[in-house]
Coordinates of C-alpha atoms and ligand atoms in Angstrom, one line a residue:
M1 CA -33.2 25.5 -6.2
S2 CA -33.7 24.3 -9.7
T3 CA -33.3 20.6 -10.4
S4 CA -30.4 21.2 -12.9
S5 CA -28.3 23.2 -10.5
I6 CA -26.7 20.4 -8.5
P7 CA -23.0 20.0 -9.5
F8 CA -21.2 16.7 -9.1
I9 CA -18.2 18.5 -7.7
D10 CA -17.9 22.2 -7.1
L11 CA -14.6 23.7 -8.0
K12 CA -16.1 27.2 -8.6
S13 CA -17.1 27.7 -4.9
Q14 CA -13.7 26.4 -3.9
Y15 CA -12.0 28.9 -6.2
A16 CA -14.2 31.8 -5.0
D17 CA -13.1 30.9 -1.4
L18 CA -9.4 30.7 -2.2
K19 CA -9.2 33.3 -5.1
T20 CA -6.9 35.8 -3.4
S21 CA -4.4 33.1 -2.4
I22 CA -4.6 31.1 -5.7
D23 CA -4.3 34.2 -7.9
G24 CA -1.4 35.6 -5.7
R25 CA 0.5 32.3 -5.9
I26 CA 0.0 32.0 -9.7
Q27 CA 1.1 35.6 -10.1
A28 CA 4.2 34.9 -8.1
V29 CA 5.2 32.1 -10.5
L30 CA 4.5 34.4 -13.5
D31 CA 6.8 37.0 -11.9
H32 CA 9.7 34.7 -11.1
G33 CA 9.3 32.7 -14.3
Q34 CA 10.7 29.4 -13.1
Y35 CA 8.0 27.3 -14.7
I36 CA 9.9 24.0 -14.3
M37 CA 11.2 23.0 -10.9
G38 CA 10.6 26.5 -9.5
P39 CA 10.8 27.1 -5.7
E40 CA 7.1 26.1 -5.2
V41 CA 7.9 22.5 -6.2
R42 CA 10.1 21.9 -3.2
Q43 CA 7.9 24.1 -0.9
L44 CA 4.9 21.9 -1.7
E45 CA 6.9 18.7 -1.2
E46 CA 8.0 19.9 2.2
K47 CA 4.4 20.7 3.2
L48 CA 3.2 17.3 2.0
E49 CA 6.0 15.5 3.9
A50 CA 4.9 17.3 7.1
Y51 CA 1.2 16.6 6.3
T52 CA 1.6 12.8 5.8
G53 CA 4.6 12.2 8.1
S54 CA 6.4 10.6 5.2
R55 CA 10.2 11.4 5.0
H56 CA 10.2 12.1 1.3
C57 CA 7.7 13.6 -1.1
I58 CA 8.4 13.7 -4.9
T59 CA 5.9 15.7 -6.9
V60 CA 5.3 14.3 -10.4
A61 CA 3.3 15.0 -13.6
S62 CA 0.2 12.9 -12.6
G63 CA -1.0 10.1 -10.4
T64 CA -0.3 7.7 -13.3
E65 CA 3.3 8.9 -13.5
A66 CA 3.6 8.5 -9.8
L67 CA 2.7 4.8 -10.0
L68 CA 4.9 4.2 -13.1
I69 CA 7.9 5.9 -11.4
A70 CA 7.3 3.8 -8.2
L71 CA 7.3 0.6 -10.2
M72 CA 10.4 1.6 -12.2
A73 CA 12.3 2.4 -9.0
L74 CA 11.5 -1.0 -7.7
G75 CA 12.9 -2.5 -10.9
V76 CA 9.7 -4.0 -12.2
K77 CA 10.3 -5.3 -15.7
A78 CA 9.0 -7.8 -18.3
G79 CA 8.0 -11.1 -16.8
D80 CA 7.5 -9.7 -13.3
E81 CA 4.1 -9.7 -11.6
V82 CA 2.3 -7.1 -9.5
I83 CA -0.7 -8.0 -7.4
T84 CA -3.6 -5.6 -7.5
T85 CA -7.3 -5.4 -7.9
S86 CA -9.4 -5.4 -11.1
F87 CA -12.0 -3.1 -9.7
T88 CA -10.1 0.2 -10.1
F89 CA -9.3 2.9 -12.5
A90 CA -7.3 1.6 -15.5
A91 CA -4.1 3.5 -14.6
T92 CA -3.5 1.0 -11.7
A93 CA -2.9 -1.9 -14.1
E94 CA -1.8 0.2 -17.0
V95 CA 1.6 1.1 -15.5
V96 CA 2.3 -2.6 -14.7
A97 CA 1.5 -3.5 -18.3
L98 CA 3.6 -0.6 -19.7
L99 CA 6.7 -2.1 -18.1
G100 CA 5.9 -5.5 -19.6
A101 CA 4.9 -7.0 -16.3
T102 CA 1.7 -8.8 -15.6
P103 CA -1.1 -7.4 -13.5
V104 CA -2.3 -10.1 -11.1
F105 CA -5.9 -9.6 -10.0
V106 CA -7.3 -10.7 -6.7
D107 CA -10.9 -10.0 -5.7
I108 CA -12.1 -7.1 -3.5
D109 CA -13.8 -7.1 -0.1
P110 CA -17.5 -6.7 -1.2
V111 CA -18.1 -4.2 1.6
T112 CA -15.3 -1.7 1.1
C113 CA -14.4 -2.6 -2.6
N114 CA -10.8 -2.6 -1.5
M115 CA -8.3 -5.5 -1.9
D116 CA -9.2 -8.5 0.3
P117 CA -6.0 -9.3 2.1
A118 CA -7.1 -12.9 2.7
L119 CA -6.7 -13.5 -1.1
V120 CA -3.2 -12.0 -1.5
E121 CA -1.1 -14.9 -0.2
A122 CA -2.4 -17.3 -2.9
A123 CA -1.4 -14.8 -5.6
I124 CA 2.3 -14.6 -4.6
T125 CA 4.8 -16.3 -6.8
D126 CA 8.5 -16.0 -7.2
K127 CA 7.8 -13.4 -9.9
T128 CA 5.9 -11.1 -7.5
R129 CA 7.7 -7.7 -7.4
A130 CA 5.1 -5.6 -5.7
I131 CA 1.6 -5.6 -4.1
M132 CA -0.4 -2.6 -5.1
P133 CA -3.6 -2.1 -3.1
V134 CA -5.9 0.8 -4.1
S135 CA -7.5 3.0 -1.4
L136 CA -10.7 3.2 -3.4
Y137 CA -13.2 6.0 -3.0
G138 CA -11.0 7.6 -0.3
Q139 CA -10.9 4.8 2.3
V140 CA -7.6 3.2 2.9
A141 CA -7.3 -0.6 2.3
N142 CA -6.3 -3.0 5.0
M143 CA -2.7 -1.9 4.7
D144 CA -1.4 -3.5 7.9
E145 CA -2.6 -7.0 6.9
I146 CA -1.2 -6.5 3.4
N147 CA 2.1 -5.2 4.8
A148 CA 2.4 -8.2 7.1
I149 CA 1.8 -10.7 4.2
A150 CA 4.4 -8.8 2.1
A151 CA 6.9 -8.9 5.0
R152 CA 6.4 -12.7 5.5
H153 CA 7.3 -13.2 1.9
G154 CA 10.7 -11.7 1.9
G155 CA 9.7 -8.1 2.1
I156 CA 7.8 -7.6 -1.1
P157 CA 7.4 -3.8 -1.6
V158 CA 3.8 -2.5 -1.1
I159 CA 2.6 0.5 -3.2
E160 CA -0.5 2.2 -2.0
D161 CA -2.5 3.6 -5.0
A162 CA -3.8 6.6 -2.9
A163 CA -5.0 8.6 -5.9
Q164 CA -8.5 8.9 -4.3
S165 CA -7.5 9.0 -0.6
F166 CA -5.1 11.8 0.0
G167 CA -5.9 13.2 3.5
A168 CA -7.5 10.0 4.7
S169 CA -6.5 8.5 8.1
Y170 CA -5.9 4.9 9.0
K171 CA -5.2 3.9 12.6
G172 CA -3.9 7.4 13.3
R173 CA -1.6 7.5 10.3
K174 CA -2.1 9.2 7.0
S175 CA -2.8 7.7 3.6
C176 CA 0.4 7.7 1.4
N177 CA 2.6 7.0 4.5
L178 CA 1.4 3.4 5.2
S179 CA 3.7 1.3 3.0
T180 CA 7.0 1.2 1.0
I181 CA 5.6 3.8 -1.4
G182 CA 2.4 5.8 -1.6
C183 CA 1.2 7.5 -4.8
T184 CA -1.4 10.1 -5.1
S185 CA -3.0 12.3 -7.8
F186 CA -3.8 16.0 -8.0
F187 CA -6.2 15.6 -10.9
P188 CA -8.8 18.4 -10.4
S189 CA -11.6 16.2 -9.1
K190 CA -9.5 14.3 -6.5
P191 CA -9.7 15.4 -2.8
L192 CA -6.6 17.6 -3.2
G193 CA -6.6 18.8 -6.8
C194 CA -4.6 21.2 -9.0
Y195 CA -5.8 22.9 -12.2
G196 CA -4.5 20.3 -14.6
D197 CA -2.5 17.2 -14.1
G198 CA -0.3 16.5 -11.1
G199 CA 0.7 13.9 -8.5
A200 CA 3.1 12.9 -5.8
I201 CA 5.0 9.9 -4.5
F202 CA 5.8 9.3 -0.8
T203 CA 8.4 7.1 0.8
S204 CA 10.5 7.0 3.9
D205 CA 13.2 5.0 2.2
A206 CA 16.0 7.5 1.3
T207 CA 17.5 5.2 -1.4
L208 CA 14.1 4.8 -3.2
A209 CA 13.5 8.5 -2.9
K210 CA 16.8 9.3 -4.6
I211 CA 16.1 6.9 -7.4
M212 CA 12.5 8.2 -7.9
R213 CA 13.8 11.8 -8.0
E214 CA 16.2 10.8 -10.7
I215 CA 13.6 8.8 -12.7
R216 CA 11.4 11.9 -12.6
V217 CA 13.9 13.8 -14.7
H218 CA 15.1 11.4 -17.3
G219 CA 17.2 9.3 -14.9
Q220 CA 19.6 12.1 -14.3
E221 CA 21.9 11.9 -11.4
R222 CA 23.4 15.3 -12.3
R223 CA 22.7 17.4 -15.3
Y224 CA 23.3 15.4 -18.5
Q225 CA 24.5 12.4 -16.4
H226 CA 21.8 9.8 -17.2
T227 CA 22.6 6.8 -15.0
R228 CA 19.3 5.1 -15.5
V229 CA 16.3 5.2 -17.8
G230 CA 13.7 7.7 -16.6
V231 CA 10.8 9.7 -17.8
G232 CA 9.8 13.4 -18.2
G233 CA 7.7 13.3 -15.1
R234 CA 7.9 16.7 -13.4
M235 CA 5.0 18.5 -11.9
D236 CA 4.7 22.1 -13.2
T237 CA 5.6 24.9 -10.8
L238 CA 2.2 26.6 -11.5
Q239 CA 0.3 23.4 -10.5
C240 CA 2.4 23.2 -7.3
A241 CA 1.5 26.8 -6.6
V242 CA -2.2 26.0 -6.9
V243 CA -1.9 23.0 -4.5
L244 CA 0.0 25.2 -2.0
A245 CA -2.9 27.6 -2.0
K246 CA -5.5 24.8 -1.7
L247 CA -3.6 23.3 1.3
E248 CA -4.6 26.4 3.3
K249 CA -8.2 25.1 3.4
F250 CA -7.5 21.4 3.1
D251 CA -8.1 20.5 6.8
W252 CA -11.5 22.3 6.6
E253 CA -12.3 20.5 3.4
I254 CA -11.4 17.1 4.7
A255 CA -13.5 17.7 7.9
Q256 CA -16.4 18.8 5.6
R257 CA -16.0 15.7 3.4
I258 CA -16.1 13.4 6.5
E259 CA -19.1 15.2 7.9
I260 CA -21.0 15.2 4.5
G261 CA -20.2 11.5 4.1
K262 CA -21.7 10.7 7.6
R263 CA -24.8 12.7 6.7
Y264 CA -25.2 10.8 3.5
I265 CA -24.9 7.5 5.3
E266 CA -27.5 8.6 7.8
L267 CA -29.9 9.8 5.2
L268 CA -29.5 6.7 3.1
S269 CA -30.3 4.4 6.0
A270 CA -33.9 5.3 5.4
V271 CA -33.8 4.4 1.7
A272 CA -34.6 0.8 0.9
G273 CA -32.8 -0.7 -2.1
V274 CA -29.6 1.4 -1.8
D275 CA -26.5 0.1 -0.1
A276 CA -24.6 3.0 1.5
P277 CA -20.8 2.6 1.8
T278 CA -19.3 1.4 5.0
V279 CA -16.2 2.8 6.7
G280 CA -14.0 0.9 9.1
Q281 CA -13.9 1.9 12.8
D282 CA -10.1 2.5 12.7
R283 CA -10.1 4.8 9.6
D284 CA -12.1 7.5 7.8
S285 CA -12.9 8.1 4.2
V286 CA -12.2 11.4 2.4
W287 CA -14.8 10.4 -0.2
G288 CA -12.8 10.9 -3.3
Q289 CA -16.1 9.4 -4.6
F290 CA -19.2 8.8 -2.6
T291 CA -20.3 5.6 -4.1
V292 CA -23.4 3.5 -3.3
Q293 CA -24.8 0.4 -4.8
A294 CA -28.2 -0.7 -6.1
D295 CA -29.7 -3.4 -8.3
N296 CA -30.8 -2.3 -11.8
R297 CA -28.2 0.5 -11.6
D298 CA -28.5 1.7 -15.2
A299 CA -32.3 2.2 -14.9
V300 CA -31.8 4.0 -11.6
L301 CA -29.3 6.3 -13.2
E302 CA -31.6 7.1 -16.1
R303 CA -34.3 8.2 -13.6
L304 CA -31.8 10.2 -11.5
K305 CA -30.8 12.0 -14.7
T306 CA -34.4 13.1 -15.4
L307 CA -34.6 14.1 -11.7
G308 CA -31.6 16.4 -12.1
V309 CA -29.1 14.5 -10.0
P310 CA -25.7 14.0 -11.8
T311 CA -24.0 10.7 -11.2
A312 CA -21.0 8.8 -12.4
V313 CA -20.0 5.1 -12.4
H314 CA -16.6 4.3 -10.8
Y315 CA -16.2 1.8 -12.6
P316 CA -18.6 0.0 -14.9
I317 CA -16.1 -2.6 -16.4
P318 CA -13.5 -4.4 -14.3
L319 CA -10.1 -4.4 -15.8
H320 CA -10.0 -8.2 -16.4
F321 CA -12.9 -7.6 -18.9
Q322 CA -11.1 -4.7 -20.7
G323 CA -9.5 -5.4 -24.1
A324 CA -6.2 -4.1 -23.0
Y325 CA -5.8 -6.5 -20.1
K326 CA -8.2 -9.5 -20.5
D327 CA -5.6 -11.6 -22.3
S328 CA -2.5 -10.4 -20.5
C329 CA -3.6 -10.3 -16.9
R330 CA -3.5 -13.2 -14.4
I331 CA -6.6 -13.9 -12.4
V332 CA -6.3 -15.6 -9.0
G333 CA -9.5 -17.2 -7.7
S334 CA -12.9 -15.7 -8.5
L335 CA -13.4 -12.0 -9.1
K336 CA -17.1 -12.2 -8.5
H337 CA -17.3 -9.4 -6.0
S338 CA -15.4 -7.1 -8.5
E339 CA -17.9 -8.1 -11.2
R340 CA -20.9 -7.6 -9.0
A341 CA -19.7 -4.2 -7.8
A342 CA -19.0 -3.0 -11.4
S343 CA -22.7 -3.8 -12.2
R344 CA -24.1 -2.0 -9.1
V345 CA -22.0 1.0 -8.1
F346 CA -22.7 4.6 -8.8
S347 CA -21.4 7.8 -7.3
L348 CA -23.4 10.8 -6.0
P349 CA -22.4 14.5 -5.9
M350 CA -19.7 14.9 -3.3
H351 CA -17.6 18.0 -2.5
P352 CA -16.8 20.1 0.6
Y353 CA -19.4 22.8 -0.4
L354 CA -22.4 20.4 -0.5
D355 CA -25.0 21.9 1.9
V356 CA -27.6 20.0 3.9
Q357 CA -30.6 20.9 1.9
T358 CA -29.0 19.9 -1.4
Q359 CA -28.0 16.6 0.2
Q360 CA -31.5 15.9 1.5
S361 CA -32.8 16.7 -1.9
I362 CA -30.4 14.3 -3.6
V363 CA -31.3 11.5 -1.3
K364 CA -35.0 12.2 -1.7
R365 CA -34.7 12.0 -5.5
L366 CA -32.6 8.9 -5.1
A367 CA -35.4 7.3 -3.1
E368 CA -37.8 8.2 -5.9
A369 CA -35.5 6.7 -8.5
V370 CA -35.2 3.3 -6.8
A371 CA -38.8 3.1 -5.7
Ligands
LIG401 C1 -7.1 9.1 -10.7 C2 -6.5 7.8 -10.5 C3 -5.3 7.4 -11.0 C4 -4.5 8.3 -12.0 O1 -4.3 9.6 -11.6 P1 -4.0 10.7 -12.7 O2 -3.5 11.8 -12.0 O3 -5.3 10.9 -13.4 O4 -3.0 10.1 -13.7 C5 -4.7 6.2 -10.6 N1 -5.4 5.4 -9.8 C6 -6.6 5.7 -9.3 C7 -7.3 4.7 -8.4 C8 -7.2 6.9 -9.6 O5 -8.5 7.1 -9.2

């Protein structure tokens, strides 16, 4: 194996495996020609409802659109506050700011990099309209604790940003079906990806589901009856067809991801200077990213690059340091764990087709890079 041949993710092997099904489903859409809201859209939603156990699935144009529509459905508007974390992808806070509301940042648990529930209560004010934990890297946050705090404060809605965790389990339940609303992304590199942009919203609240279906299509209750302000937020029929095909192997892929994650953790236990991720007993991670931590991260990444191991940093700058949010967010307490994580994290190649030898080779080169 040449040192340059390790891919960070491997969509080519996945396509080779599913080619007949993917090609067939795409051809079927080309044949029927219903590119917008074709039959595959509802078919996919039904499959995802069954998969998550959530009563309602609404496919949308992206994970970002899913979060935006969820907040719009909850009536989030200028002057409101949404509690979330700073150590996440920008979209989490972006949708809050887009609506004129304030992202309120609490710190993460340094072990999981997910929202620390113990910090949430102090962030709640009479302006709080939602709490939005992120299931970062594919491991669900402490949703039960967060739900309980939200319930104690008059039933504040909880939105799970599950863009990286579709397929993950938490206490026997599925990510996206753990709170008022769950939002995921089908961006190609996510655990369940399409061939472009796509996403989905989940809720078991029929009223919210109806509102979100309307917001998805310009706030239409019926054709040309616009009862509320909405967006152009539909997921393409072609993308739904791709996800339908990928669902055929999704259980296998999730099992592979979990297995590969366990193997990484085992191999990394022998490497001094690298902190492997930790997964709670009552949940698993689908490893949307397999992210480790080390001191002198940037130097380690330089060396890994010369050793032929591709890496990525999720995420190098917490959102409270970003130009778009630094003056408009509200920070509660210290964000020291978010800041420390941003300086130390990096992600290793992770996909269901990663074989044992390649994994061993990656960890060997990582040991060299930190030595
Ligand atoms: C990918 C991602 C999103 C946005 O999803 P898109 O489909 O790219 O819009 C939101 N939040 C998190 C945590 C993500 O990783």
